Amino acid sequence: MIVVATTDFEVYHEAVAELRERGVQFTTIEPGDEFPENTNVVITGADDEIETPVTVVRAKPDECRHAVEEALALMRSGGGRTIVGIDPGERPGIAVLNGDIVIATFHVPLAQAAAIILAELEGAVDPLVRIGDGARLQGTRLIDDLDGIPIELVDETGTTPYLGTGARGMGDVIAAINIAHLSGERITERTIEPTAGELQVIKTRSREQSPENRAIGEELARRVAAGELTIEEALEEHRQQLNDRD
């Protein structure tokens, strides 16, 4: 049983809403009241005074989702290491696990991925990121953006399942969950030499995004491939180079 005991109305309201959304059995009491005998975890506010021998999870109004996820992980697995699995790509699939329990998933544009992952790992003890070895350019950019976080490069062969009726769009997230469960090679960086085909894809995308219908050159394309520039930034440099020549 999860018990919500707090005098903070915002924490109470948000924690109860999160628990109801997940269909979790819980109850609420006033701080100082007697806890039910089957209490396993207590969710309370940052400033509430609680005396209980069971585990207490403290929440702030804008962080109740994380508190509920922590409480559920403690209930289900007795606690565990926080591991993030990533299926890299232009819209990477991201899965956050506590022990063997999936506590959050995301499918977002690449530019947003690192910030989301870092936010999910904030405060985690001994976190680990496992990233698939496909989509080399996007994967390398993420590895660079997650500097300081322990990372394993995982062979992602076979991690994307067959998707039946109604499961369209879930493949990247399911692959990320599978990647999170696989051990890989610990790395601190990943240096790659982009292929001619990869550089051409970048040039083509730059032309598609350019109001002037112009593609960037080889040097700028390589900097985009290395994660030094976005395509928008490379286009701006390209315009500046053209202006300087004029």
PDB file of C-alpha atoms in Angstrom, residues 71-194:
ATOM      1  CA  ALA A  71       7.435   4.915  -4.856  1.00  0.00           C
ATOM      2  CA  LEU A  72       6.205   2.413  -7.453  1.00  0.00           C
ATOM      3  CA  ALA A  73       9.736   1.216  -8.159  1.00  0.00           C
ATOM      4  CA  LEU A  74      10.309   0.674  -4.447  1.00  0.00           C
ATOM      5  CA  MET A  75       7.039  -1.243  -4.171  1.00  0.00           C
ATOM      6  CA  ARG A  76       7.715  -3.491  -7.132  1.00  0.00           C
ATOM      7  CA  SER A  77      11.423  -4.183  -6.999  1.00  0.00           C
ATOM      8  CA  GLY A  78      12.666  -3.007  -3.659  1.00  0.00           C
ATOM      9  CA  GLY A  79      14.643  -0.275  -5.395  1.00  0.00           C
ATOM     10  CA  GLY A  80      17.222  -0.599  -8.129  1.00  0.00           C
ATOM     11  CA  ARG A  81      19.641   1.116 -10.429  1.00  0.00           C
ATOM     12  CA  THR A  82      18.277   3.757 -12.801  1.00  0.00           C
ATOM     13  CA  ILE A  83      19.040   2.738 -16.391  1.00  0.00           C
ATOM     14  CA  VAL A  84      18.083   4.656 -19.528  1.00  0.00           C
ATOM     15  CA  GLY A  85      17.822   2.741 -22.794  1.00  0.00           C
ATOM     16  CA  ILE A  86      18.030   4.689 -26.052  1.00  0.00           C
ATOM     17  CA  ASP A  87      17.173   3.600 -29.572  1.00  0.00           C
ATOM     18  CA  PRO A  88      18.954   6.421 -31.469  1.00  0.00           C
ATOM     19  CA  GLY A  89      17.572   8.200 -34.500  1.00  0.00           C
ATOM     20  CA  GLU A  90      16.029  11.506 -35.568  1.00  0.00           C
ATOM     21  CA  ARG A  91      13.282  10.766 -32.997  1.00  0.00           C
ATOM     22  CA  PRO A  92      14.992   8.420 -30.526  1.00  0.00           C
ATOM     23  CA  GLY A  93      13.016   6.051 -28.376  1.00  0.00           C
ATOM     24  CA  ILE A  94      13.897   6.497 -24.687  1.00  0.00           C
ATOM     25  CA  ALA A  95      13.028   4.182 -21.795  1.00  0.00           C
ATOM     26  CA  VAL A  96      13.783   4.880 -18.128  1.00  0.00           C
ATOM     27  CA  LEU A  97      14.002   1.829 -15.867  1.00  0.00           C
ATOM     28  CA  ASN A  98      14.360   1.469 -12.131  1.00  0.00           C
ATOM     29  CA  GLY A  99      15.584  -2.053 -11.582  1.00  0.00           C
ATOM     30  CA  ASP A 100      13.498  -4.100 -14.019  1.00  0.00           C
ATOM     31  CA  ILE A 101      10.529  -1.722 -13.932  1.00  0.00           C
ATOM     32  CA  VAL A 102       9.873   0.744 -16.764  1.00  0.00           C
ATOM     33  CA  ILE A 103       8.954   4.018 -15.081  1.00  0.00           C
ATOM     34  CA  ALA A 104       8.918   6.411 -18.069  1.00  0.00           C
ATOM     35  CA  THR A 105       9.171   6.376 -21.864  1.00  0.00           C
ATOM     36  CA  PHE A 106       9.653   9.114 -24.459  1.00  0.00           C
ATOM     37  CA  HIS A 107       9.702   9.435 -28.256  1.00  0.00           C
ATOM     38  CA  VAL A 108      10.944  12.940 -29.019  1.00  0.00           C
ATOM     39  CA  PRO A 109      13.004  14.894 -31.573  1.00  0.00           C
ATOM     40  CA  LEU A 110      16.741  14.392 -31.233  1.00  0.00           C
ATOM     41  CA  ALA A 111      17.303  18.008 -30.157  1.00  0.00           C
ATOM     42  CA  GLN A 112      15.158  17.441 -27.036  1.00  0.00           C
ATOM     43  CA  ALA A 113      16.454  14.005 -26.064  1.00  0.00           C
ATOM     44  CA  ALA A 114      19.565  14.863 -24.021  1.00  0.00           C
ATOM     45  CA  ALA A 115      17.746  17.404 -21.842  1.00  0.00           C
ATOM     46  CA  ILE A 116      14.977  14.885 -21.093  1.00  0.00           C
ATOM     47  CA  ILE A 117      17.465  12.134 -20.231  1.00  0.00           C
ATOM     48  CA  LEU A 118      19.485  14.408 -17.939  1.00  0.00           C
ATOM     49  CA  ALA A 119      16.294  15.527 -16.177  1.00  0.00           C
ATOM     50  CA  GLU A 120      15.230  11.896 -15.638  1.00  0.00           C
ATOM     51  CA  LEU A 121      18.666  11.021 -14.203  1.00  0.00           C
ATOM     52  CA  GLU A 122      18.862  14.017 -11.866  1.00  0.00           C
ATOM     53  CA  GLY A 123      19.437  12.763  -8.342  1.00  0.00           C
ATOM     54  CA  ALA A 124      19.794   9.119  -9.423  1.00  0.00           C
ATOM     55  CA  VAL A 125      22.402   7.053  -7.609  1.00  0.00           C
ATOM     56  CA  ASP A 126      24.815   5.223  -9.949  1.00  0.00           C
ATOM     57  CA  PRO A 127      22.839   5.875 -13.178  1.00  0.00           C
ATOM     58  CA  LEU A 128      23.643   4.194 -16.479  1.00  0.00           C
ATOM     59  CA  VAL A 129      22.743   4.964 -20.094  1.00  0.00           C
ATOM     60  CA  ARG A 130      22.653   2.165 -22.671  1.00  0.00           C
ATOM     61  CA  ILE A 131      22.454   3.310 -26.281  1.00  0.00           C
ATOM     62  CA  GLY A 132      22.045   1.225 -29.411  1.00  0.00           C
ATOM     63  CA  ASP A 133      24.872   1.161 -31.948  1.00  0.00           C
ATOM     64  CA  GLY A 134      22.661   2.019 -34.935  1.00  0.00           C
ATOM     65  CA  ALA A 135      21.935   5.509 -36.354  1.00  0.00           C
ATOM     66  CA  ARG A 136      25.605   6.365 -35.864  1.00  0.00           C
ATOM     67  CA  LEU A 137      25.441  10.122 -36.368  1.00  0.00           C
ATOM     68  CA  GLN A 138      22.486  10.676 -34.057  1.00  0.00           C
ATOM     69  CA  GLY A 139      23.871   8.254 -31.482  1.00  0.00           C
ATOM     70  CA  THR A 140      27.241  10.017 -31.447  1.00  0.00           C
ATOM     71  CA  ARG A 141      25.551  13.383 -30.931  1.00  0.00           C
ATOM     72  CA  LEU A 142      23.632  12.019 -27.939  1.00  0.00           C
ATOM     73  CA  ILE A 143      26.773  10.498 -26.441  1.00  0.00           C
ATOM     74  CA  ASP A 144      28.503  13.872 -26.714  1.00  0.00           C
ATOM     75  CA  ASP A 145      25.515  15.659 -25.146  1.00  0.00           C
ATOM     76  CA  LEU A 146      25.493  13.230 -22.189  1.00  0.00           C
ATOM     77  CA  ASP A 147      29.068  13.997 -21.151  1.00  0.00           C
ATOM     78  CA  GLY A 148      29.772  12.802 -17.609  1.00  0.00           C
ATOM     79  CA  ILE A 149      27.072  10.098 -17.579  1.00  0.00           C
ATOM     80  CA  PRO A 150      28.230   6.442 -17.645  1.00  0.00           C
ATOM     81  CA  ILE A 151      27.332   5.063 -21.094  1.00  0.00           C
ATOM     82  CA  GLU A 152      27.376   1.592 -22.642  1.00  0.00           C
ATOM     83  CA  LEU A 153      27.187   1.045 -26.403  1.00  0.00           C
ATOM     84  CA  VAL A 154      24.858  -1.890 -27.055  1.00  0.00           C
ATOM     85  CA  ASP A 155      24.488  -4.166 -30.087  1.00  0.00           C
ATOM     86  CA  GLU A 156      20.891  -3.341 -30.994  1.00  0.00           C
ATOM     87  CA  THR A 157      20.443  -6.231 -33.413  1.00  0.00           C
ATOM     88  CA  GLY A 158      17.009  -7.760 -32.868  1.00  0.00           C
ATOM     89  CA  THR A 159      15.814  -5.179 -30.330  1.00  0.00           C
ATOM     90  CA  THR A 160      13.002  -3.816 -32.520  1.00  0.00           C
ATOM     91  CA  PRO A 161      10.059  -6.242 -32.388  1.00  0.00           C
ATOM     92  CA  TYR A 162       7.386  -7.077 -34.913  1.00  0.00           C
ATOM     93  CA  LEU A 163       4.531  -4.626 -34.387  1.00  0.00           C
ATOM     94  CA  GLY A 164       1.030  -6.016 -34.663  1.00  0.00           C
ATOM     95  CA  THR A 165      -2.232  -4.186 -35.280  1.00  0.00           C
ATOM     96  CA  GLY A 166      -2.588  -1.041 -33.195  1.00  0.00           C
ATOM     97  CA  ALA A 167       1.063  -0.873 -32.166  1.00  0.00           C
ATOM     98  CA  ARG A 168       2.253   1.469 -34.890  1.00  0.00           C
ATOM     99  CA  GLY A 169       4.807   4.025 -33.659  1.00  0.00           C
ATOM    100  CA  MET A 170       5.804   2.006 -30.591  1.00  0.00           C
ATOM    101  CA  GLY A 171       8.780   0.218 -32.136  1.00  0.00           C
ATOM    102  CA  ASP A 172      11.456   2.739 -31.107  1.00  0.00           C
ATOM    103  CA  VAL A 173      10.249   2.821 -27.496  1.00  0.00           C
ATOM    104  CA  ILE A 174      10.078  -0.975 -27.228  1.00  0.00           C
ATOM    105  CA  ALA A 175      13.551  -1.200 -28.755  1.00  0.00           C
ATOM    106  CA  ALA A 176      14.785   1.271 -26.109  1.00  0.00           C
ATOM    107  CA  ILE A 177      13.346  -0.957 -23.361  1.00  0.00           C
ATOM    108  CA  ASN A 178      15.110  -3.978 -24.832  1.00  0.00           C
ATOM    109  CA  ILE A 179      18.379  -2.028 -25.160  1.00  0.00           C
ATOM    110  CA  ALA A 180      18.148  -0.996 -21.501  1.00  0.00           C
ATOM    111  CA  HIS A 181      18.181  -4.695 -20.526  1.00  0.00           C
ATOM    112  CA  LEU A 182      21.321  -5.539 -22.560  1.00  0.00           C
ATOM    113  CA  SER A 183      24.902  -5.134 -21.381  1.00  0.00           C
ATOM    114  CA  GLY A 184      27.233  -3.274 -23.710  1.00  0.00           C
ATOM    115  CA  GLU A 185      30.716  -1.819 -24.022  1.00  0.00           C
ATOM    116  CA  ARG A 186      31.500   1.075 -21.693  1.00  0.00           C
ATOM    117  CA  ILE A 187      32.515   4.157 -23.685  1.00  0.00           C
ATOM    118  CA  THR A 188      33.266   7.807 -22.994  1.00  0.00           C
ATOM    119  CA  GLU A 189      33.035   9.021 -26.595  1.00  0.00           C
ATOM    120  CA  ARG A 190      32.331   7.728 -30.067  1.00  0.00           C
ATOM    121  CA  THR A 191      34.291   9.053 -33.012  1.00  0.00           C
ATOM    122  CA  ILE A 192      33.044   8.170 -36.473  1.00  0.00           C
ATOM    123  CA  GLU A 193      33.944   9.114 -40.011  1.00  0.00           C
ATOM    124  CA  PRO A 194      30.697   9.902 -41.848  1.00  0.00           C
TER     125      PRO A 194
END
